[in-house]
Coordinates of C-alpha atoms and ligand atoms in Angstrom, one line a residue:
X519 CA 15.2 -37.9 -3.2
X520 CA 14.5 -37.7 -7.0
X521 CA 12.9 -35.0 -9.0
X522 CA 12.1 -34.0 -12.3
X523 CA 12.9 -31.0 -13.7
X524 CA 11.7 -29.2 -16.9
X525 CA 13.9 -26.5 -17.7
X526 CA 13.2 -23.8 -20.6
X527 CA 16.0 -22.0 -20.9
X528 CA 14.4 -19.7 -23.7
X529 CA 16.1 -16.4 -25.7
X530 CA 19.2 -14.0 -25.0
X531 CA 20.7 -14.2 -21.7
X532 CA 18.3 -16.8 -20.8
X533 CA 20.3 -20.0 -22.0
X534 CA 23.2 -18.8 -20.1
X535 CA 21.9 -18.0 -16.5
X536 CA 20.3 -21.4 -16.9
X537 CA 23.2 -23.2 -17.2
X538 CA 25.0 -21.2 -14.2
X539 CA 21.9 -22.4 -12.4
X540 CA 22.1 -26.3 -13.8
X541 CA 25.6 -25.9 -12.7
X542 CA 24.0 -25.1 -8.5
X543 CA 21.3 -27.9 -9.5
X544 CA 24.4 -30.6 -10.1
X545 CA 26.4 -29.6 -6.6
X546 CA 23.3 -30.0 -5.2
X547 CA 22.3 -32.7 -5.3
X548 CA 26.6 -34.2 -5.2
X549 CA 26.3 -32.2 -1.4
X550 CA 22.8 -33.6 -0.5
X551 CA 22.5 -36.9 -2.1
X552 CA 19.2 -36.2 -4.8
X553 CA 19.0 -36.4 -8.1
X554 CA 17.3 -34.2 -10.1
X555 CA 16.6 -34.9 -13.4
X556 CA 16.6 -32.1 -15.9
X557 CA 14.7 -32.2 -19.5
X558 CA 15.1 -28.9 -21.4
X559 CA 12.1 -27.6 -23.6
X560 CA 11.9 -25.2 -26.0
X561 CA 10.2 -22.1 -25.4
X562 CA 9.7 -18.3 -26.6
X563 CA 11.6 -16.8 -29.8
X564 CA 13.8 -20.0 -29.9
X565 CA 10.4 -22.6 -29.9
X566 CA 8.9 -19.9 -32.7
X567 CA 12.4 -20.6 -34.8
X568 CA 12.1 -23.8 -34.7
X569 CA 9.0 -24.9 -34.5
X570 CA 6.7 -21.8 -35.3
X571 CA 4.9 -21.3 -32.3
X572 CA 5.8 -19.6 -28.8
X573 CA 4.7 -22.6 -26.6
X574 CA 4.5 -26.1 -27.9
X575 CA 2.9 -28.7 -26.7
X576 CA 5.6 -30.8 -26.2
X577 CA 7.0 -28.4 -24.3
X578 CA 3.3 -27.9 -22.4
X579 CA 3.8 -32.0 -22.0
X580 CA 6.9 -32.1 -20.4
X581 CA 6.1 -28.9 -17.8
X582 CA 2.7 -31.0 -16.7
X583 CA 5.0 -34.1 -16.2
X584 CA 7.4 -32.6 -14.4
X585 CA 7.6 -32.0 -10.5
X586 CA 8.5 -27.8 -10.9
X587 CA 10.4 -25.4 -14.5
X588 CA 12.6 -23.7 -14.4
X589 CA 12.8 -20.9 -17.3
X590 CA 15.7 -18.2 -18.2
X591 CA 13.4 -15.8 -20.1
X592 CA 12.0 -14.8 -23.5
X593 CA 11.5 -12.5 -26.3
X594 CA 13.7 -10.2 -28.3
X595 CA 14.3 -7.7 -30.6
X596 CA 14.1 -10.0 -33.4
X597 CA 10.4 -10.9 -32.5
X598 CA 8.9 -7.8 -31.8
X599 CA 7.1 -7.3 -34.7
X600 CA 5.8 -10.7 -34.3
X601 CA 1.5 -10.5 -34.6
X602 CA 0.2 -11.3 -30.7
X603 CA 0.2 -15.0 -31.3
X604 CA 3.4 -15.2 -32.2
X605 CA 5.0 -13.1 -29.9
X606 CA 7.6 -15.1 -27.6
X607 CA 6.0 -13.6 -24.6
X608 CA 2.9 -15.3 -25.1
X609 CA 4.5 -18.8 -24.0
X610 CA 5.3 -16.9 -20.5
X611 CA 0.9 -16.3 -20.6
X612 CA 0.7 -20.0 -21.9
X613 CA 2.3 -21.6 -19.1
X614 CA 0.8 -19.7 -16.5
X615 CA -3.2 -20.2 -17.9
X616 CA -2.3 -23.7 -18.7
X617 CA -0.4 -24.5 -14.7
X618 CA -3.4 -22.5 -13.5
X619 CA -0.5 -20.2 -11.7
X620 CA -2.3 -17.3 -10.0
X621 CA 0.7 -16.6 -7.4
X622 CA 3.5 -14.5 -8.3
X623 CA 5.6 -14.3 -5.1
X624 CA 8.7 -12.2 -5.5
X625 CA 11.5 -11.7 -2.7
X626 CA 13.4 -8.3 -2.6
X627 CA 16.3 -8.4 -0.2
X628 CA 19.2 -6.5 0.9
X629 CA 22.7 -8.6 1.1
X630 CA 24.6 -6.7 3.6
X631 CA 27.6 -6.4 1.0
X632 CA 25.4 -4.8 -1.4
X633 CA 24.4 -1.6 0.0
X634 CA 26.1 0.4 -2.1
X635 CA 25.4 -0.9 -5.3
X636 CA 21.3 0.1 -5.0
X637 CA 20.3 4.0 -6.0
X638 CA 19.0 5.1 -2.6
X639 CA 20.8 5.5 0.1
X640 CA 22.4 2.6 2.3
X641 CA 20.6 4.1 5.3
X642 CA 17.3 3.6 3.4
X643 CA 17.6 0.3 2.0
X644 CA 19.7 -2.1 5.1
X645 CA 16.2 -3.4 6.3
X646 CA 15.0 -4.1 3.0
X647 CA 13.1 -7.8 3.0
X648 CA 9.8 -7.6 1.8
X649 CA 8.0 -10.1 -0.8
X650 CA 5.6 -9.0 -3.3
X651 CA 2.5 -11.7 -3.6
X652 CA 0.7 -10.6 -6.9
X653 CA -2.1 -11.8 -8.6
X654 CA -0.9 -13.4 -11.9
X655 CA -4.2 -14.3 -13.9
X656 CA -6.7 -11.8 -13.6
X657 CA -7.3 -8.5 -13.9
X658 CA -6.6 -6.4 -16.6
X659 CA -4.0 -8.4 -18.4
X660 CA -6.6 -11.1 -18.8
X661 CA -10.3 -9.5 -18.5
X662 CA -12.6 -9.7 -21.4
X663 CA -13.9 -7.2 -23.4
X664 CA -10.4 -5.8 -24.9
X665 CA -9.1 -4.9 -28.2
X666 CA -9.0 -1.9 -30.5
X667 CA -12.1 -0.9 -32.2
X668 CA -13.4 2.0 -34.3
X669 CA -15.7 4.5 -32.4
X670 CA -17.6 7.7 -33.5
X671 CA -14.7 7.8 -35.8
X672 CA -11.5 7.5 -33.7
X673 CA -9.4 4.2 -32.6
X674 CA -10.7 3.3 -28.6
X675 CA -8.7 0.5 -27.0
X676 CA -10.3 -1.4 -24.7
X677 CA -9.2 -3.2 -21.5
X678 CA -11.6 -4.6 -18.6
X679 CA -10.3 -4.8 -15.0
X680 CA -12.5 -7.4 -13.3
X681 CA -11.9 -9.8 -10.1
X682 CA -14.3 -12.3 -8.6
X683 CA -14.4 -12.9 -4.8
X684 CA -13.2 -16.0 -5.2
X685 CA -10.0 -15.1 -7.2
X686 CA -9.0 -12.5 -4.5
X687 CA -9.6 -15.2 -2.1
X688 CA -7.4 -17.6 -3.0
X689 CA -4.1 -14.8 -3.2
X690 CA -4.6 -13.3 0.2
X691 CA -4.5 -16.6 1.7
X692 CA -1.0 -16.9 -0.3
X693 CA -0.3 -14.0 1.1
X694 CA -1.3 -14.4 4.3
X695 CA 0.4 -18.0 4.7
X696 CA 4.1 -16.6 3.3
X697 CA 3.3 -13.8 6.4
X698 CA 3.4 -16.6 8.9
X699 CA 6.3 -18.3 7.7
X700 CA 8.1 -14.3 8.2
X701 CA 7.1 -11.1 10.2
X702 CA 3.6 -11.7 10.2
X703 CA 2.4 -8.4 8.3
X704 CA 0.6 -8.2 5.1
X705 CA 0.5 -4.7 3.7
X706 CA -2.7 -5.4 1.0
X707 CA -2.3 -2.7 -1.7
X708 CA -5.2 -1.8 -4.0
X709 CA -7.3 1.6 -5.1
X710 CA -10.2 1.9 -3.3
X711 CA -10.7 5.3 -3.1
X712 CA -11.4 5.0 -6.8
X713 CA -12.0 1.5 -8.8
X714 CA -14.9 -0.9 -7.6
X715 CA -12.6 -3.8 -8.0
X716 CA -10.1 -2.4 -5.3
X717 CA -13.3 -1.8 -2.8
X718 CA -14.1 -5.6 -3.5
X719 CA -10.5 -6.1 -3.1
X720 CA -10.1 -4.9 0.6
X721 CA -13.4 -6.2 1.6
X722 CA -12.5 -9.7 0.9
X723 CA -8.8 -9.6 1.7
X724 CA -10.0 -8.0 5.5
X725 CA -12.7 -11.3 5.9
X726 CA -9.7 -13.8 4.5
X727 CA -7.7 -12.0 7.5
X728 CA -10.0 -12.6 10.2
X729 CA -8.7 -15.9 9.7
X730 CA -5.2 -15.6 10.5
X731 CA -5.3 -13.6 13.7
X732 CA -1.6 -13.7 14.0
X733 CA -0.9 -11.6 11.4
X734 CA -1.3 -7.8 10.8
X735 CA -2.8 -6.7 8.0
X736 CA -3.3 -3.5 6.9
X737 CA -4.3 -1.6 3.8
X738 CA -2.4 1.1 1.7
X739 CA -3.6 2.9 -1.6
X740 CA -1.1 2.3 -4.5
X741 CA 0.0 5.2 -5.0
X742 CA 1.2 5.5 -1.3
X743 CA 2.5 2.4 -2.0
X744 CA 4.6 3.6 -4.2
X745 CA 6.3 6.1 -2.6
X746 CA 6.7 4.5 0.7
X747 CA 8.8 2.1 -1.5
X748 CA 11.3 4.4 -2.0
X749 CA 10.7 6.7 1.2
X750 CA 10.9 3.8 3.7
X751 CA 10.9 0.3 2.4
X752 CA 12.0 -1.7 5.5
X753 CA 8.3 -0.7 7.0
X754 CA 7.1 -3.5 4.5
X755 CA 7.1 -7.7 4.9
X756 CA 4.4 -9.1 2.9
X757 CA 3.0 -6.9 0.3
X758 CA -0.5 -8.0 -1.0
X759 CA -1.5 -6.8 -4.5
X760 CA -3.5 -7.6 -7.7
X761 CA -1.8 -8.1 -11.1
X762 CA -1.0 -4.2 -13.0
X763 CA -0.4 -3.4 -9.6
X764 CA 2.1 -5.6 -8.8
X765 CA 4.0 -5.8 -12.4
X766 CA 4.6 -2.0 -11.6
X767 CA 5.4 -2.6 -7.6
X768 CA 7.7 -5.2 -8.0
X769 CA 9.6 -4.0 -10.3
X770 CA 10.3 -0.7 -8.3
X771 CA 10.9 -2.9 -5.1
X772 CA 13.8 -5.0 -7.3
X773 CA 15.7 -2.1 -7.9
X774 CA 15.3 -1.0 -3.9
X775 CA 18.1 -4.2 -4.0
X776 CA 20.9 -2.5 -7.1
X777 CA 20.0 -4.8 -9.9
X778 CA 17.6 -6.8 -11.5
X779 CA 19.9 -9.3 -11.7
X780 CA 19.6 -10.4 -7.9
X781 CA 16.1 -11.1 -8.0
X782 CA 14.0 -14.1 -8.2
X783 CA 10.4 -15.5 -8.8
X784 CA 8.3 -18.4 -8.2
X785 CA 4.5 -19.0 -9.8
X786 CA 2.4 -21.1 -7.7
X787 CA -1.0 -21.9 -7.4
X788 CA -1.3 -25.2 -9.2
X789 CA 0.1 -29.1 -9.6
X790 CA 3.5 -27.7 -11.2
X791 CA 5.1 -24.5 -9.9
X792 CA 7.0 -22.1 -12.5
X793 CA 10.7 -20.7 -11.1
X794 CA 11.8 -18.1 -13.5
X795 CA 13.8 -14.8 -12.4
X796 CA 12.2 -11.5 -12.5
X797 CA 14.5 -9.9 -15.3
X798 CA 14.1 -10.7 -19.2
X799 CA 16.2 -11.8 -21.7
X800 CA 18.4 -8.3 -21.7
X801 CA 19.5 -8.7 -25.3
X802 CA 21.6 -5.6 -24.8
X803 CA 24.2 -8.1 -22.9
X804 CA 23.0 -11.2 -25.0
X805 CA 26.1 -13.8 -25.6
X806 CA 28.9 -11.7 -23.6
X807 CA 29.4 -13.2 -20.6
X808 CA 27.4 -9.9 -18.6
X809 CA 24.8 -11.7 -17.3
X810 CA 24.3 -12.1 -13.5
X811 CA 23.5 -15.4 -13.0
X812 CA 22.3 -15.0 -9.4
X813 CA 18.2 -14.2 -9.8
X814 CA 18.0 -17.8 -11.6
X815 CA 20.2 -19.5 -9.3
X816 CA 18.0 -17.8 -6.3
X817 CA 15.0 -19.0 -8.2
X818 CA 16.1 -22.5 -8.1
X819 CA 16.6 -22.0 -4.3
X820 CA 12.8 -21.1 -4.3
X821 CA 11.8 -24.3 -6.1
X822 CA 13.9 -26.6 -3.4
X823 CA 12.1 -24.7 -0.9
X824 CA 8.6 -24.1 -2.7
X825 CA 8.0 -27.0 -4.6
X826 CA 10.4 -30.0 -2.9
X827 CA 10.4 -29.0 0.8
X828 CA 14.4 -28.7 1.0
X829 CA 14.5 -26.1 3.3
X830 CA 18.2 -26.7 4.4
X831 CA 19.0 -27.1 0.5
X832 CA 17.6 -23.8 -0.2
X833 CA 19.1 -22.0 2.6
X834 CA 22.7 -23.4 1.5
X835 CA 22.3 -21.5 -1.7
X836 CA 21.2 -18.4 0.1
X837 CA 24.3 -18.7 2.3
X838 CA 26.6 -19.4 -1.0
X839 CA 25.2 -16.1 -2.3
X840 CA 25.9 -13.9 0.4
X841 CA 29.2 -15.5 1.3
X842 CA 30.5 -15.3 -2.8
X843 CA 29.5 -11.5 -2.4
X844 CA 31.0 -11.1 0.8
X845 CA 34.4 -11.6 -0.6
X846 CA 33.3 -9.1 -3.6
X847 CA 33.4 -11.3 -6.5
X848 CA 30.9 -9.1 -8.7
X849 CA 29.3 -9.2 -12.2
X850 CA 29.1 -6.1 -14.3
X851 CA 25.4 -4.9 -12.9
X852 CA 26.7 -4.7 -9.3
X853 CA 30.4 -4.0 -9.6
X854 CA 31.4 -0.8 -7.8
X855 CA 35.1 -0.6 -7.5
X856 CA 37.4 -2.2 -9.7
X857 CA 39.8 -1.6 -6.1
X858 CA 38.2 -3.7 -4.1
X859 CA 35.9 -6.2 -6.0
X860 CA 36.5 -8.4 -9.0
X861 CA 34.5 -8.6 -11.8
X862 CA 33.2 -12.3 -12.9
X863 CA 31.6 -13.6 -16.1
X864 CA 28.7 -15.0 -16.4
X865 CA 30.1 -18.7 -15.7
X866 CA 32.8 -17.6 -13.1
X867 CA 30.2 -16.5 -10.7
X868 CA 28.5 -20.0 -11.3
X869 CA 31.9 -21.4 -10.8
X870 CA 32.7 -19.3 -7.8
X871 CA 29.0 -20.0 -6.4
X872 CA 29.1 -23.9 -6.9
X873 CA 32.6 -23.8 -5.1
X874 CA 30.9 -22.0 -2.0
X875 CA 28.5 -24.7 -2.1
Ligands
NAD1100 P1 15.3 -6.9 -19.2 O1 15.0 -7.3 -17.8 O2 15.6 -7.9 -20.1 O3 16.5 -5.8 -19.1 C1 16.4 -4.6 -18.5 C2 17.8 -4.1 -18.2 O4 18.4 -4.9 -17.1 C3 18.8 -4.2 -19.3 O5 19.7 -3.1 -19.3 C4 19.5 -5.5 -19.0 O6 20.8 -5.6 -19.6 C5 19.6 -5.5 -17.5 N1 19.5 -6.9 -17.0 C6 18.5 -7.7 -17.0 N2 18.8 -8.9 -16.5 C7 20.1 -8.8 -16.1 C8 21.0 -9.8 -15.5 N3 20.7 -11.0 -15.2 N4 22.3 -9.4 -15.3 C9 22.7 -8.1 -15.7 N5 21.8 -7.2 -16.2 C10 20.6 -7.5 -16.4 O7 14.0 -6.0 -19.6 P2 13.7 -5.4 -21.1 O8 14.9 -4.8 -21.7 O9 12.5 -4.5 -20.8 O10 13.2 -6.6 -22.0 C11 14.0 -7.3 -22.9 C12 13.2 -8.5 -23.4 O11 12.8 -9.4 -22.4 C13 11.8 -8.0 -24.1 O12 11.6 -8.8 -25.2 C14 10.8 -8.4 -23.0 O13 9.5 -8.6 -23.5 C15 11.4 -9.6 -22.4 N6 11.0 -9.9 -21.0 C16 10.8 -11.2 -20.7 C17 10.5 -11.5 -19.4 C18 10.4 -12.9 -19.0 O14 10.8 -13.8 -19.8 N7 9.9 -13.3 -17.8 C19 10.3 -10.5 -18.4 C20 10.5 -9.2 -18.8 C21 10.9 -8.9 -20.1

């Protein structure tokens, strides 16, 4: 089969887990017989360097032609003083308002050979393999009135949390859809003791579940949520949330796994689905051979499933991860003891993954 591929490999370590990544892509499609046919865009601090603006629209052209992106990540240090237009992160908001992606899905699971490397206990974490669904273009990062504005003599700022029906609708039957495909339990997270939106929240997501009497859903404040993240974590399998919440959630359930480095992403919801993993650029290990590679190379294994329906293709790169840990090859984020495991670059564990292909 054939597929097109933009790929925005964006700022710090971004350009070189993308190329570890490329590297899988190009084994690939040697082991499987496809082609997939990659054109890079520019995106984030690098498209403001060279062409003054976060998100171009040649670079809005080629995603919308393309069958799925890929992107490493942006922004920087060098940027942050950027106004909000011209921030790097805004090409990150761009893609997903102009894709129309409202479905963050994001895997947190526990290799067997990792155990060790996450903060809590190995007892706590071995069942870990949930997946956060969270909503990715509403709520407070995108409701309208907001700004800072003078009042009564003082600086307010202003954000509005606001959901239609119809929104919430269309996530929980993400959700509920991914549940099937697993253990068939959606955990729906929200605050309804408190916020109107949450109350809306449950009602809708409890009359989208009528509709898939298979699975289980049931419904858990966030701030439980929180804590039964790090007090049990292998209770959950789907968790269900809107967009603050989630940011916050999955975040905290990506560490449950010892790095941020392990973790991937998909955005869905529209023609063109957006791959990217969960960490940013980490310009603290920018251009030294630190990254881990594995979140964008899992990320790709999300798009073969996800966008191009290669199920076998994306459970080959699953396998290649677990069995290239097994042996305790190990970048600098997961290493443990310089005894028994060996510490790879960047491009070694690419090399090392590729091979196990
Ligand atoms: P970060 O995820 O870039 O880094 C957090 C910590 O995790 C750092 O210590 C970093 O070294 C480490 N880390 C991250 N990815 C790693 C990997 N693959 N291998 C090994 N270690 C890794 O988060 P941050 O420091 O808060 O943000 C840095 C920049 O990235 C900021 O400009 C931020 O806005 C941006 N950002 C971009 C995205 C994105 O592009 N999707 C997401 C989050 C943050």
């Amino acid at each position: 089969m054939e597929f097109q591929i933009a790929v925005l490999p964006g700022d710090g370590i971004g350009p070189e887990v993308v190329q570890e990544a490329l590297k899988i892509l190009r084994r690939l499609g040697v082991k499987f017989g496809h082609q997939f046919h990659v054109r890079e865009g520019l995106a984030g601090g690098a498209a403001l360097d060279a062409v003054g603006e976060p998100l171009p629209a040649d670079t809005l052209k080629l995603c919308k032609s393309s069958d799925a992106v890929l992107l490493g990540a942006v922004g920087g240090p060098k940027w942050d003083n950027n106004p909000p237009p011209r921030k790097p992160e805004k090409a990150l908001l761009g893609l997903r308002k102009e894709l129309g992606l409202y479905a963050n899905l994001r895997p947190a699971k526990m290799y067997a050979s990792l155990l060790d490397a996450s903060s809590l206990k190995r007892e706590i974490v071995r069942d870990v393999d949930l997946l956060v669904v969270r909503e990715l273009t509403g709520g407070l990062y995108f409701g309208e009135p907001r700004g800072i504005e003078e009042s009564d003599g003082e600086e307010v700022g202003v954000n509005t949390l606001r959901y239609s029906a119809s929104e919430i609708e269309r996530i929980a039957v993400v959700a509920f859809e991914a549940a099937q495909k697993r253990k068939k339990n959606v955990c729906s997270v929200d605050k309804a003791n408190i916020l109107e939106t949450s109350q809306l929240w449950r009602k809708v997501v409890s009359s989208v579940g009528k509709r898939y009497p298979d699975v289980h859903l049931h419904h858990m404040y966030v701030d439980n949520c929180s804590m039964q993240l790090i007090r049990s974590p292998g209770q959950f399998d789907v968790i269900l949330t809107e967009n603050l919440f989630g940011d916050i959630l999955s975040d905290e359930a990506a560490m449950l796994t010892g790095s941020i480095g392990m973790l991937p992403s998909a955005s869905l919801g529209g023609k063109v689905a957006l791959y990217e993993p969960v960490h940013g650029s980490a310009p603290d290990i920018a251009n030294q051979g630190k990254a881990n590679p594995i979140a964008t190379i899992a990320s790709v294994g999300m798009m073969l499933r996800y966008s191009f329906h290669l199920q076998d293709e994306a459970d080959a790169i699953e396998k290649a991860i677990e069995k290239v840990l097994a042996v305790g090859y190990r970048t600098a984020d997961l290493l443990q003891s310089q005894a028994s495991q060996t510490l790879l670059k960047t491009s070694a564990m690419g090399d090392h993954l590729a091979e196990a292909l």
